[in-house]
Structure formats: structure tokens, C-alpha cells
Tab-separated table of C-alpha atoms and ligand atoms in Angstrom:
chain	number	residue	atom	x	y	z
A	28	MET	CA	53.976	14.751	12.531
A	29	PHE	CA	50.278	14.701	13.220
A	30	SER	CA	48.537	11.444	12.372
A	31	ALA	CA	44.762	11.167	12.472
A	32	ARG	CA	43.245	8.073	14.057
A	33	ARG	CA	39.975	6.872	12.594
A	34	ILE	CA	37.418	5.867	15.202
A	35	SER	CA	34.733	3.594	13.859
A	36	LEU	CA	31.116	4.391	14.777
A	37	LYS	CA	30.803	0.858	16.108
A	38	SER	CA	33.500	1.448	18.705
A	39	ILE	CA	31.851	4.561	20.116
A	40	SER	CA	28.196	3.638	20.047
A	41	GLY	CA	27.677	-0.026	19.286
A	42	PHE	CA	26.550	1.075	15.849
A	43	ASN	CA	27.808	-0.800	12.776
A	44	PRO	CA	27.027	1.096	9.558
A	45	LYS	CA	27.620	-2.018	7.435
A	46	PHE	CA	24.429	-3.596	8.696
A	47	ALA	CA	22.467	-0.409	9.293
A	48	SER	CA	18.836	-0.449	8.258
A	49	THR	CA	15.696	1.390	9.309
A	50	LEU	CA	12.203	0.192	10.148
A	51	ALA	CA	9.684	3.017	9.565
A	52	PHE	CA	6.135	2.875	10.911
A	53	VAL	CA	3.684	4.171	8.287
A	54	GLU	CA	0.193	5.250	9.361
A	55	SER	CA	-2.758	5.758	7.075
A	56	SER	CA	-6.076	7.530	7.273
A	57	ASN	CA	-8.892	7.321	4.708
A	58	ASN	CA	-6.726	4.998	2.580
A	59	LYS	CA	-3.939	7.586	2.315
A	60	ILE	CA	-0.539	7.654	4.010
A	61	THR	CA	-0.697	10.400	6.642
A	62	PRO	CA	1.408	13.529	5.951
A	63	ALA	CA	3.172	12.958	9.308
A	64	SER	CA	4.248	9.475	8.151
A	65	LEU	CA	5.623	10.927	4.903
A	66	SER	CA	7.638	13.422	6.961
A	67	ALA	CA	8.894	10.567	9.155
A	68	LEU	CA	9.916	8.652	6.013
A	69	ASN	CA	11.817	11.721	4.842
A	70	ALA	CA	13.626	11.846	8.193
A	71	ALA	CA	14.383	8.113	7.815
A	72	LYS	CA	15.794	8.808	4.333
A	73	LYS	CA	18.323	11.210	5.891
A	74	LEU	CA	19.881	8.248	7.718
A	75	ASN	CA	21.134	7.063	4.284
A	76	GLN	CA	20.416	3.403	4.829
A	77	PRO	CA	17.830	0.911	3.509
A	78	ILE	CA	14.282	1.545	4.750
A	79	THR	CA	11.691	-1.113	5.492
A	80	ALA	CA	8.172	0.273	5.893
A	81	ILE	CA	5.714	-1.422	8.230
A	82	LEU	CA	1.956	-0.965	7.880
A	83	VAL	CA	-0.711	-2.578	10.021
A	84	GLY	CA	-4.443	-3.230	9.872
A	85	LYS	CA	-6.911	-4.197	7.202
A	86	THR	CA	-6.099	-1.267	4.878
A	87	SER	CA	-2.363	-2.021	4.841
A	88	ALA	CA	-2.520	-4.192	1.689
A	89	LYS	CA	-4.482	-1.537	-0.217
A	90	ILE	CA	-2.055	1.226	0.785
A	91	VAL	CA	0.886	-0.949	-0.240
A	92	LYS	CA	-0.745	-1.556	-3.622
A	93	ASP	CA	-2.063	1.960	-4.367
A	94	GLU	CA	-0.014	4.476	-2.402
A	95	LEU	CA	3.353	3.191	-1.230
A	96	PRO	CA	4.807	2.375	-4.706
A	97	LYS	CA	5.002	6.169	-5.338
A	98	TYR	CA	7.651	6.317	-2.612
A	99	SER	CA	9.462	3.123	-3.584
A	100	ALA	CA	12.607	5.000	-4.701
A	101	ASN	CA	13.364	5.326	-0.988
A	102	ILE	CA	11.829	2.132	0.381
A	103	GLU	CA	13.489	-1.216	-0.037
A	104	LYS	CA	10.986	-3.560	1.553
A	105	VAL	CA	7.520	-3.585	3.119
A	106	LEU	CA	6.084	-5.529	6.043
A	107	ILE	CA	2.328	-5.695	6.474
A	108	ALA	CA	0.382	-7.054	9.432
A	109	PRO	CA	-3.209	-7.028	8.139
A	110	ASP	CA	-4.893	-8.613	11.183
A	111	SER	CA	-8.059	-6.661	12.045
A	112	LYS	CA	-6.879	-6.345	15.672
A	113	TYR	CA	-4.424	-3.738	14.338
A	114	ASN	CA	-7.100	-1.681	12.532
A	115	HIS	CA	-7.259	1.177	15.014
A	116	TYR	CA	-3.598	1.298	16.056
A	117	LEU	CA	-4.350	0.291	19.653
A	118	PRO	CA	-0.832	0.592	21.151
A	119	GLU	CA	-1.470	-2.378	23.468
A	120	GLU	CA	-1.971	-4.528	20.348
A	121	VAL	CA	0.570	-3.004	17.947
A	122	SER	CA	3.555	-2.638	20.298
A	123	PRO	CA	4.029	-6.425	20.860
A	124	LEU	CA	4.212	-6.837	17.064
A	125	LEU	CA	6.872	-4.129	16.766
A	126	GLN	CA	8.739	-5.492	19.752
A	127	SER	CA	8.880	-8.956	18.172
A	128	ILE	CA	10.199	-7.560	14.855
A	129	LEU	CA	12.820	-5.342	16.470
A	130	SER	CA	14.051	-8.009	18.897
A	131	ASP	CA	14.410	-10.607	16.128
A	132	SER	CA	18.180	-10.588	15.470
A	133	SER	CA	17.688	-11.865	11.901
A	134	ASN	CA	16.121	-8.510	10.990
A	135	ASP	CA	19.235	-6.395	11.683
A	136	PHE	CA	17.297	-3.160	12.218
A	137	THR	CA	19.441	-0.425	13.740
A	138	HIS	CA	16.739	2.296	13.692
A	139	PHE	CA	13.004	2.433	14.297
A	140	ILE	CA	11.240	5.630	13.230
A	141	VAL	CA	7.643	6.678	13.961
A	142	PRO	CA	5.792	9.939	13.262
A	143	SER	CA	5.127	12.081	16.373
A	144	SER	CA	1.418	11.413	15.994
A	145	PHE	CA	-0.874	10.210	18.795
A	146	THR	CA	-0.186	6.665	17.582
A	147	GLY	CA	3.587	7.165	17.324
A	148	LYS	CA	3.725	8.801	20.755
A	149	SER	CA	1.811	5.844	22.244
A	150	LEU	CA	3.915	3.189	20.550
A	151	LEU	CA	7.441	4.499	21.033
A	152	PRO	CA	7.714	4.407	24.852
A	153	ARG	CA	5.996	1.015	25.065
A	154	VAL	CA	8.386	-0.584	22.569
A	155	ALA	CA	11.384	1.216	24.086
A	156	ALA	CA	10.582	0.027	27.610
A	157	LYS	CA	10.210	-3.582	26.468
A	158	LEU	CA	13.497	-3.457	24.534
A	159	ASN	CA	15.275	-1.525	27.300
A	160	VAL	CA	16.261	1.287	24.927
A	161	GLN	CA	16.135	5.047	25.534
A	162	PRO	CA	13.711	6.526	22.946
A	163	ILE	CA	14.406	9.929	21.393
A	164	SER	CA	11.174	11.823	20.960
A	165	ASP	CA	10.185	14.538	18.522
A	166	ILE	CA	13.411	14.890	16.550
A	167	ILE	CA	13.689	17.993	14.374
A	168	ALA	CA	16.935	17.172	12.542
A	169	VAL	CA	19.095	14.164	11.724
A	170	GLU	CA	22.789	14.961	12.164
A	171	GLY	CA	24.105	11.425	11.821
A	172	PRO	CA	23.143	7.806	12.448
A	173	SER	CA	23.080	8.284	16.227
A	174	THR	CA	22.856	12.065	16.528
A	175	PHE	CA	19.635	14.054	16.397
A	176	GLN	CA	18.290	17.458	17.351
A	177	ARG	CA	15.152	18.062	19.400
A	178	PHE	CA	13.589	21.026	21.125
A	179	ILE	CA	13.750	21.392	24.918
A	180	TYR	CA	12.259	23.980	27.314
A	181	ALA	CA	9.027	24.287	25.302
A	182	GLY	CA	10.932	25.052	22.127
A	183	ASN	CA	13.279	27.664	23.591
A	184	ALA	CA	16.464	25.655	23.149
A	185	ILE	CA	17.628	22.920	20.822
A	186	ALA	CA	19.387	19.893	22.306
A	187	THR	CA	21.698	17.712	20.241
A	188	ILE	CA	21.269	14.139	21.429
A	189	LYS	CA	23.687	11.316	20.738
A	190	SER	CA	22.374	7.825	21.305
A	191	SER	CA	24.685	5.109	22.569
A	192	ASP	CA	22.107	2.355	21.956
A	193	SER	CA	22.733	-0.127	19.158
A	194	LEU	CA	19.031	0.212	18.278
A	195	VAL	CA	17.857	3.820	17.913
A	196	LEU	CA	14.144	4.489	18.455
A	197	ALA	CA	12.946	7.952	17.447
A	198	SER	CA	9.753	9.855	16.772
A	199	VAL	CA	9.776	12.605	14.151
A	200	ARG	CA	8.228	16.068	14.439
A	201	ALA	CA	6.300	16.379	11.176
A	202	SER	CA	6.618	20.160	10.885
A	203	SER	CA	10.424	19.882	10.792
A	204	PHE	CA	10.661	17.604	7.747
A	205	GLU	CA	9.035	18.006	4.326
A	206	PRO	CA	6.894	15.013	3.350
A	207	LEU	CA	8.794	12.450	1.260
A	208	GLU	CA	8.363	13.313	-2.419
A	209	ALA	CA	6.393	10.958	-4.630
A	210	GLY	CA	8.080	9.597	-7.744
A	211	ALA	CA	7.586	6.965	-10.432
A	212	PRO	CA	5.881	3.906	-8.882
A	213	LYS	CA	7.909	0.696	-8.619
A	214	GLU	CA	6.835	-2.697	-7.292
A	215	LEU	CA	7.896	-3.384	-3.717
A	216	ALA	CA	8.839	-6.641	-2.002
A	217	VAL	CA	6.104	-7.292	0.567
A	218	GLN	CA	6.206	-9.698	3.506
A	219	GLU	CA	3.010	-10.480	5.426
A	220	LEU	CA	3.204	-10.880	9.206
A	221	ALA	CA	0.880	-12.780	11.509
A	222	TYR	CA	-0.794	-11.352	14.612
A	223	VAL	CA	1.485	-11.344	17.650
A	224	GLU	CA	-0.302	-12.284	20.857
A	225	PRO	CA	0.452	-9.694	23.601
A	226	GLU	CA	2.060	-11.108	26.754
A	227	ALA	CA	-0.629	-9.624	28.994
A	228	LYS	CA	-4.380	-9.550	28.410
A	229	VAL	CA	-5.309	-6.398	26.456
A	230	GLU	CA	-7.748	-4.448	28.615
A	231	ALA	CA	-8.160	-1.556	26.175
A	232	GLU	CA	-10.830	-1.768	23.518
A	233	TRP	CA	-11.529	0.498	20.555
A	234	VAL	CA	-15.088	1.720	21.012
A	235	GLY	CA	-15.487	4.340	18.303
A	236	GLU	CA	-14.348	7.744	17.194
A	237	ASN	CA	-16.051	11.077	16.936
A	238	ILE	CA	-14.164	13.087	14.368
A	239	MET	CA	-15.000	16.774	14.185
A	240	LYS	CA	-16.276	17.542	10.683
A	241	SER	CA	-15.080	20.769	9.127
A	242	GLU	CA	-15.095	22.319	5.679
A	243	ARG	CA	-11.735	23.847	6.500
A	244	PRO	CA	-8.407	22.138	5.612
A	245	ASP	CA	-6.782	19.867	8.175
A	246	LEU	CA	-4.939	21.918	10.825
A	247	GLY	CA	-1.952	19.560	10.891
A	248	SER	CA	-1.096	19.944	7.203
A	249	ALA	CA	-2.749	23.239	6.066
A	250	LYS	CA	-0.625	25.871	4.272
A	251	TYR	CA	-2.518	28.718	5.931
A	252	VAL	CA	-3.881	28.813	9.491
A	253	VAL	CA	-6.001	31.431	11.278
A	254	SER	CA	-5.959	30.967	15.064
A	255	GLY	CA	-8.054	32.717	17.657
A	256	GLY	CA	-7.431	33.292	21.347
A	257	ARG	CA	-9.093	34.507	24.499
A	258	GLY	CA	-9.152	38.039	23.067
A	259	LEU	CA	-12.155	37.008	20.951
A	260	GLY	CA	-14.185	36.893	24.132
A	261	SER	CA	-16.791	34.266	23.236
A	262	LYS	CA	-17.608	31.318	20.984
A	263	GLU	CA	-20.054	33.499	19.051
A	264	ASN	CA	-17.385	36.099	18.321
A	265	PHE	CA	-14.870	33.371	17.413
A	266	ASP	CA	-17.305	31.890	14.878
A	267	LYS	CA	-18.324	35.338	13.597
A	268	LEU	CA	-14.756	36.615	13.028
A	269	ILE	CA	-12.343	33.671	12.658
A	270	ASP	CA	-14.379	31.404	10.390
A	271	PRO	CA	-14.976	34.019	7.621
A	272	LEU	CA	-11.291	35.087	7.692
A	273	ALA	CA	-10.191	31.441	7.457
A	274	LYS	CA	-12.680	30.844	4.640
A	275	SER	CA	-11.427	33.861	2.674
A	276	LEU	CA	-7.907	32.344	2.665
A	277	ASN	CA	-8.947	28.685	2.457
A	278	ALA	CA	-7.119	28.348	5.777
A	279	ALA	CA	-7.471	25.888	8.653
A	280	VAL	CA	-8.784	27.164	11.987
A	281	GLY	CA	-6.624	26.896	15.110
A	282	ALA	CA	-6.890	28.185	18.666
A	283	SER	CA	-4.969	28.916	21.836
A	284	ARG	CA	-5.580	26.787	24.904
A	285	ALA	CA	-7.461	29.655	26.549
A	286	ALA	CA	-9.897	29.649	23.590
A	287	VAL	CA	-10.288	25.873	23.874
A	288	ASP	CA	-10.752	26.014	27.647
A	289	GLY	CA	-13.285	28.805	27.138
A	290	GLY	CA	-15.345	26.453	24.954
A	291	PHE	CA	-14.881	28.559	21.794
A	292	VAL	CA	-13.692	25.515	19.761
A	293	ASP	CA	-12.987	21.802	19.979
A	294	ASN	CA	-9.689	20.875	21.651
A	295	SER	CA	-8.505	19.144	18.455
A	296	LEU	CA	-7.848	22.705	17.181
A	297	GLN	CA	-5.458	23.653	19.983
A	298	VAL	CA	-2.046	24.809	18.797
A	299	GLY	CA	0.911	24.621	21.147
A	300	GLN	CA	3.007	22.539	23.461
A	301	THR	CA	0.059	20.382	24.493
A	302	GLY	CA	-1.794	20.752	21.203
A	303	LYS	CA	-0.764	20.541	17.556
A	304	ILE	CA	2.716	21.577	16.464
A	305	ILE	CA	2.512	23.146	13.044
A	306	ALA	CA	4.625	25.178	10.620
A	307	PRO	CA	2.292	26.533	7.906
A	308	ASP	CA	3.342	29.076	5.270
A	309	LEU	CA	1.097	31.666	6.965
A	310	TYR	CA	-0.108	31.780	10.589
A	311	ILE	CA	-2.482	34.549	11.656
A	312	ALA	CA	-2.816	34.856	15.452
A	313	VAL	CA	-5.899	36.829	16.489
A	314	GLY	CA	-6.293	37.909	20.126
A	315	ILE	CA	-3.484	35.589	21.247
A	316	SER	CA	-0.892	36.906	23.702
A	317	GLY	CA	1.975	34.635	22.612
A	318	ALA	CA	2.551	32.567	25.766
A	319	ILE	CA	5.617	30.323	25.519
A	320	GLN	CA	3.407	27.211	25.360
A	321	HIS	CA	1.494	28.609	22.370
A	322	LEU	CA	4.678	29.699	20.568
A	323	ALA	CA	6.011	26.134	20.951
A	324	GLY	CA	3.330	25.037	18.494
A	325	MET	CA	3.590	27.692	15.784
A	326	LYS	CA	6.795	29.694	15.901
A	327	ASP	CA	8.317	27.751	12.983
A	328	SER	CA	5.557	29.085	10.694
A	329	LYS	CA	7.093	30.769	7.651
A	330	THR	CA	5.151	34.045	7.995
A	331	ILE	CA	3.414	35.073	11.221
A	332	VAL	CA	0.811	37.843	11.394
A	333	ALA	CA	-0.404	38.987	14.827
A	334	ILE	CA	-3.549	40.978	15.568
A	335	ASN	CA	-3.545	42.232	19.156
A	336	LYS	CA	-4.549	45.446	20.866
A	337	ALA	CA	-1.541	45.385	23.246
A	338	ASP	CA	1.532	46.607	21.385
A	339	ASP	CA	3.796	44.850	23.919
A	340	ALA	CA	2.131	41.424	23.499
A	341	LEU	CA	4.741	38.621	23.360
A	342	ILE	CA	3.336	37.402	20.054
A	343	TYR	CA	4.887	40.455	18.381
A	344	ASN	CA	8.352	39.081	19.265
A	345	VAL	CA	7.873	36.283	16.720
A	346	ALA	CA	5.536	38.054	14.278
A	347	ASP	CA	6.653	39.192	10.825
A	348	TYR	CA	3.676	41.570	10.600
A	349	GLY	CA	1.664	43.090	13.428
A	350	LEU	CA	-1.707	44.802	13.309
A	351	VAL	CA	-2.058	46.618	16.635
A	352	GLY	CA	-5.657	47.413	17.433
A	353	ASP	CA	-9.095	46.036	18.219
A	354	LEU	CA	-9.624	42.680	16.533
A	355	ASN	CA	-13.357	43.400	16.279
A	356	GLU	CA	-12.521	46.150	13.779
A	357	ILE	CA	-9.403	44.752	12.116
A	358	VAL	CA	-10.600	41.202	11.346
A	359	PRO	CA	-13.828	42.121	9.423
A	360	GLU	CA	-11.907	44.761	7.451
A	361	LEU	CA	-9.102	42.314	6.620
A	362	THR	CA	-11.610	39.626	5.595
A	363	GLN	CA	-13.435	42.097	3.355
A	364	LYS	CA	-10.191	43.236	1.702
A	365	ILE	CA	-9.121	39.638	1.012
A	366	ASN	CA	-12.544	38.787	-0.450
A	367	ASP	CA	-12.438	41.908	-2.663
A	368	ALA	CA	-8.897	41.265	-3.878
B	422	LIG	P1	-4.387	35.468	26.830
B	422	LIG	O1	-3.004	35.199	27.305
B	422	LIG	O2	-5.395	35.890	27.828
B	422	LIG	O3	-4.264	36.575	25.684
B	422	LIG	C1	-5.355	37.207	25.078
B	422	LIG	C2	-4.800	38.303	24.205
B	422	LIG	O4	-5.865	38.905	23.491
B	422	LIG	C3	-4.077	39.405	24.958
B	422	LIG	O5	-2.757	39.565	24.472
B	422	LIG	C4	-4.899	40.648	24.698
B	422	LIG	O6	-4.104	41.817	24.540
B	422	LIG	C5	-5.593	40.293	23.409
B	422	LIG	N1	-6.880	40.957	23.238
B	422	LIG	C6	-7.927	41.021	24.117
B	422	LIG	N2	-8.950	41.690	23.577
B	422	LIG	C7	-8.558	42.090	22.354
B	422	LIG	C8	-9.174	42.856	21.327
B	422	LIG	N3	-10.421	43.310	21.442
B	422	LIG	N4	-8.476	43.090	20.182
B	422	LIG	C9	-7.197	42.639	20.046
B	422	LIG	N5	-6.567	41.911	20.978
B	422	LIG	C10	-7.235	41.636	22.122
B	422	LIG	N6	-1.544	27.490	25.489
B	422	LIG	C11	-1.700	27.246	24.178
B	422	LIG	O7	-2.164	28.124	23.413
B	422	LIG	N7	-1.367	26.011	23.664
B	422	LIG	C12	-0.861	25.012	24.410
B	422	LIG	O8	-0.605	23.918	23.895
B	422	LIG	C13	-0.682	25.259	25.807
B	422	LIG	N8	-0.155	24.297	26.600
B	422	LIG	C14	0.065	24.611	27.917
B	422	LIG	C15	0.706	23.656	28.725
B	422	LIG	C16	0.971	23.950	30.044
B	422	LIG	C17	1.657	22.919	30.885
B	422	LIG	C18	0.596	25.209	30.575
B	422	LIG	C19	0.911	25.540	32.019
B	422	LIG	C20	-0.037	26.131	29.790
B	422	LIG	C21	-0.317	25.855	28.463
B	422	LIG	N9	-0.946	26.786	27.638
B	422	LIG	C22	-1.078	26.529	26.310
B	422	LIG	C23	-1.555	28.017	28.184
B	422	LIG	C24	-0.700	29.251	27.985
B	422	LIG	O9	0.196	29.402	29.057
B	422	LIG	C25	-1.588	30.530	27.916
B	422	LIG	O10	-2.374	30.603	29.084
B	422	LIG	C26	-2.522	30.575	26.702
B	422	LIG	O11	-1.779	30.323	25.518
B	422	LIG	C27	-3.162	31.967	26.629
B	422	LIG	O12	-4.065	31.979	25.573
B	422	LIG	P2	-4.435	33.369	24.863
B	422	LIG	O13	-3.201	33.956	24.285
B	422	LIG	O14	-5.576	33.094	23.970
B	422	LIG	O15	-5.003	34.228	26.087
């Protein structure tokens, strides 16, 4: 007779579900929780264990008072480290704090989750190296407490990764998880943490930031995106054709790396493997060939429209709709039709 033998998770991975709990790093911008952090919280929720949120910097108390209670159905506890040295998320300052929390055995954290933002990507490897843990970057699905999916080969294959560490450190690809839904606010237990002095002198200093101002929605979270590529030929043509089309749809503007390198737009608008990874409801690619590195940043978009004069352009392999022809004729006509509709 066949008899099944139960293998506990602890015995195969050092993981004990009884004491499982997650620390989630929550970033804010303009006194709001970033959409990427809400997606990371949603990924953390899929682990089915208590979540402690950690916020740093001088706005942390305000966010905890005004914003976080809307998500309290899924958050058990909050840690804040309001010291002004944490205001700009300098990884050299913030990682010693995280390291001290995660290495404190009284905390019992089994998972640490960050959004795959510039901050998250800077923090995760630093903390992982100090704790001697293998980080798992850019997860796109949670299959179990130690098992995650992530893209490899510039998005052409999906790897299923199983961690054997007793502490799992992971960053979350925002476009793969819906933001955590807001609900009825509830008061949260908050613990304030003091500044943690880094072991080594911090050489980095926050000098300032130069944020590109745009009337268009934010590229990282927009529902509609119009992206332009080298096929536009010049900055003037990009501005003349892409901006009005984006405006007609209330869409964000994006670009291929060739358009960025050509000086058509700021590099904060680059979509792709080394730019932003997005999954809007509608992505219109204008004069973009569809190189693998560009597709890595947009192929999860729900509907893709390509405008390209070459009917064998690679972009048509992922497009739902293709308009084959000269973009200089198609784009003004399309913009006009949308404005008239
Ligand atoms: P092209 O490949 O030159 O395509 C232009 C297209 O416009 C062509 O298909 C052409 O048929 C069409 N066209 C031209 N004129 C017209 C017209 N009048 N009407 C209609 N269509 C027209 N690229 C990214 O985009 N994002 C990344 O993050 C990125 N990361 C990279 C990382 C690495 C390590 C490397 C090696 C490369 C990376 N690249 C990235 C670059 C990538 O390989 C391509 O070179 C780039 O995406 C090409 O941009 P493009 O499609 O605008 O230009």
C-alpha cells in the first residue's frame, strides 16, 4: 500500500512557517506611497503571513498617519525610522538600518520584500551581501514561501527559483502585480526606530534632484503609453508627432533607447531592459523595430499597437494591431481621428 510521507518546509529549506513573517519596504514620493511599493505589498500578501511595513525618512510618520491605514487589512505592524539622514533613501545610510532589523533574531522575519525601484535595487544587494543571503531580484510571481518566478534572457524565458535560505530577500517587478487595494482605514501599531550608524564612513551625499517636469502621466504607472523610436528621425519630429498623439489619449510618453541616445527625449523615458519595465493597458510603438531589449520592457502590455513601415519588423510579433506604413502620415491621421471621436 502506498503511504505518503509529509516533508515539512523547514526540513527542506530551513523555513519554518509557524514563525513566518514579512518585512516590506515601503517608499513614498510627494507624501504618497509609490505604486511600485503597493505592488510589492501585494506580492508580500501572496506569502500569506503577517506583514510589517517599514518606512524611513521625515515623511514616514505622515504617510503612516494619512496613507498606510487604508492598507491596514493586510499590514499587521509598522516600523518607522524618521531620522532625516534617511530622507533621500541613500542606500549607504538605509541598508545598515535594514541589516540591523533583519539580523535581530527577536524580529523573526523570514522574508524581506522591496519594490524593484532604483531604491529597492540599490538596497537589496547591499543588505543581502551583509547578511550572506542570495537575493532574488525582480520576481514576477509568488509560487510559495520559498519559490518565485522571474524572467531570464531579457524576458524570453521564465525561471522558477527556489530559495534555500532561511531569510528570503526579494525585489518585486511592479508591472507583474496589481497595487494592493485600499480598504477601510484601521489604526496600526507603530514602532519608531533610531538612526543606525553605518560601520564605514558614508562617502555618498545627496546633492539634489532634477526631476523632468511633464504634463503627461507618469510613465511607470500610466494606463496608456505612446513610445517613439529611431524611426521618428529627430527630436523635432518626435515632439511634433508623439506629444500630440499622447495628449489625445492622455497617455504617458516613452521611447526606445535609440531615441534616447539620439537626444529625442530624456533617458527617464526609456522603456526596456535597461529602462522602465511597464505593462500599461495600451502601448503604441511608433517607429520602433522591436529589439529584444525593448520588448523586455513592454511586452506584457495588455494591448500593443505598432506603427512601422517595415512589415517584417520584430515589433509585429508581439503587436495586437499593426499599422504598416509611414509614421509621418499615419500618426497625424490617427491623432486627428482620436481628437474628432
Ligand atoms: P531601430 O532598431 O533603428 O528601429 C527603427 C524602426 O523605425 C525600424 O523598424 C524602421 O522600420 C522604422 N521606421 C523608420 N522610419 C520609419 C517611418 N518613416 N515610418 C514608420 N517606421 C519607420 N533598447 C531599448 O529600447 N530599451 C532598452 O532598455 C535597451 N537596453 C539595451 C541594453 C543592452 C545591453 C543593449 C545591447 C541594447 C539595448 N537596447 C535597448 C537597444 C536595442 O538593442 C535597440 O538598438 C533599440 O531598441 C533600437 O531602437 P529603435 O527600435 O528605436 O531603432
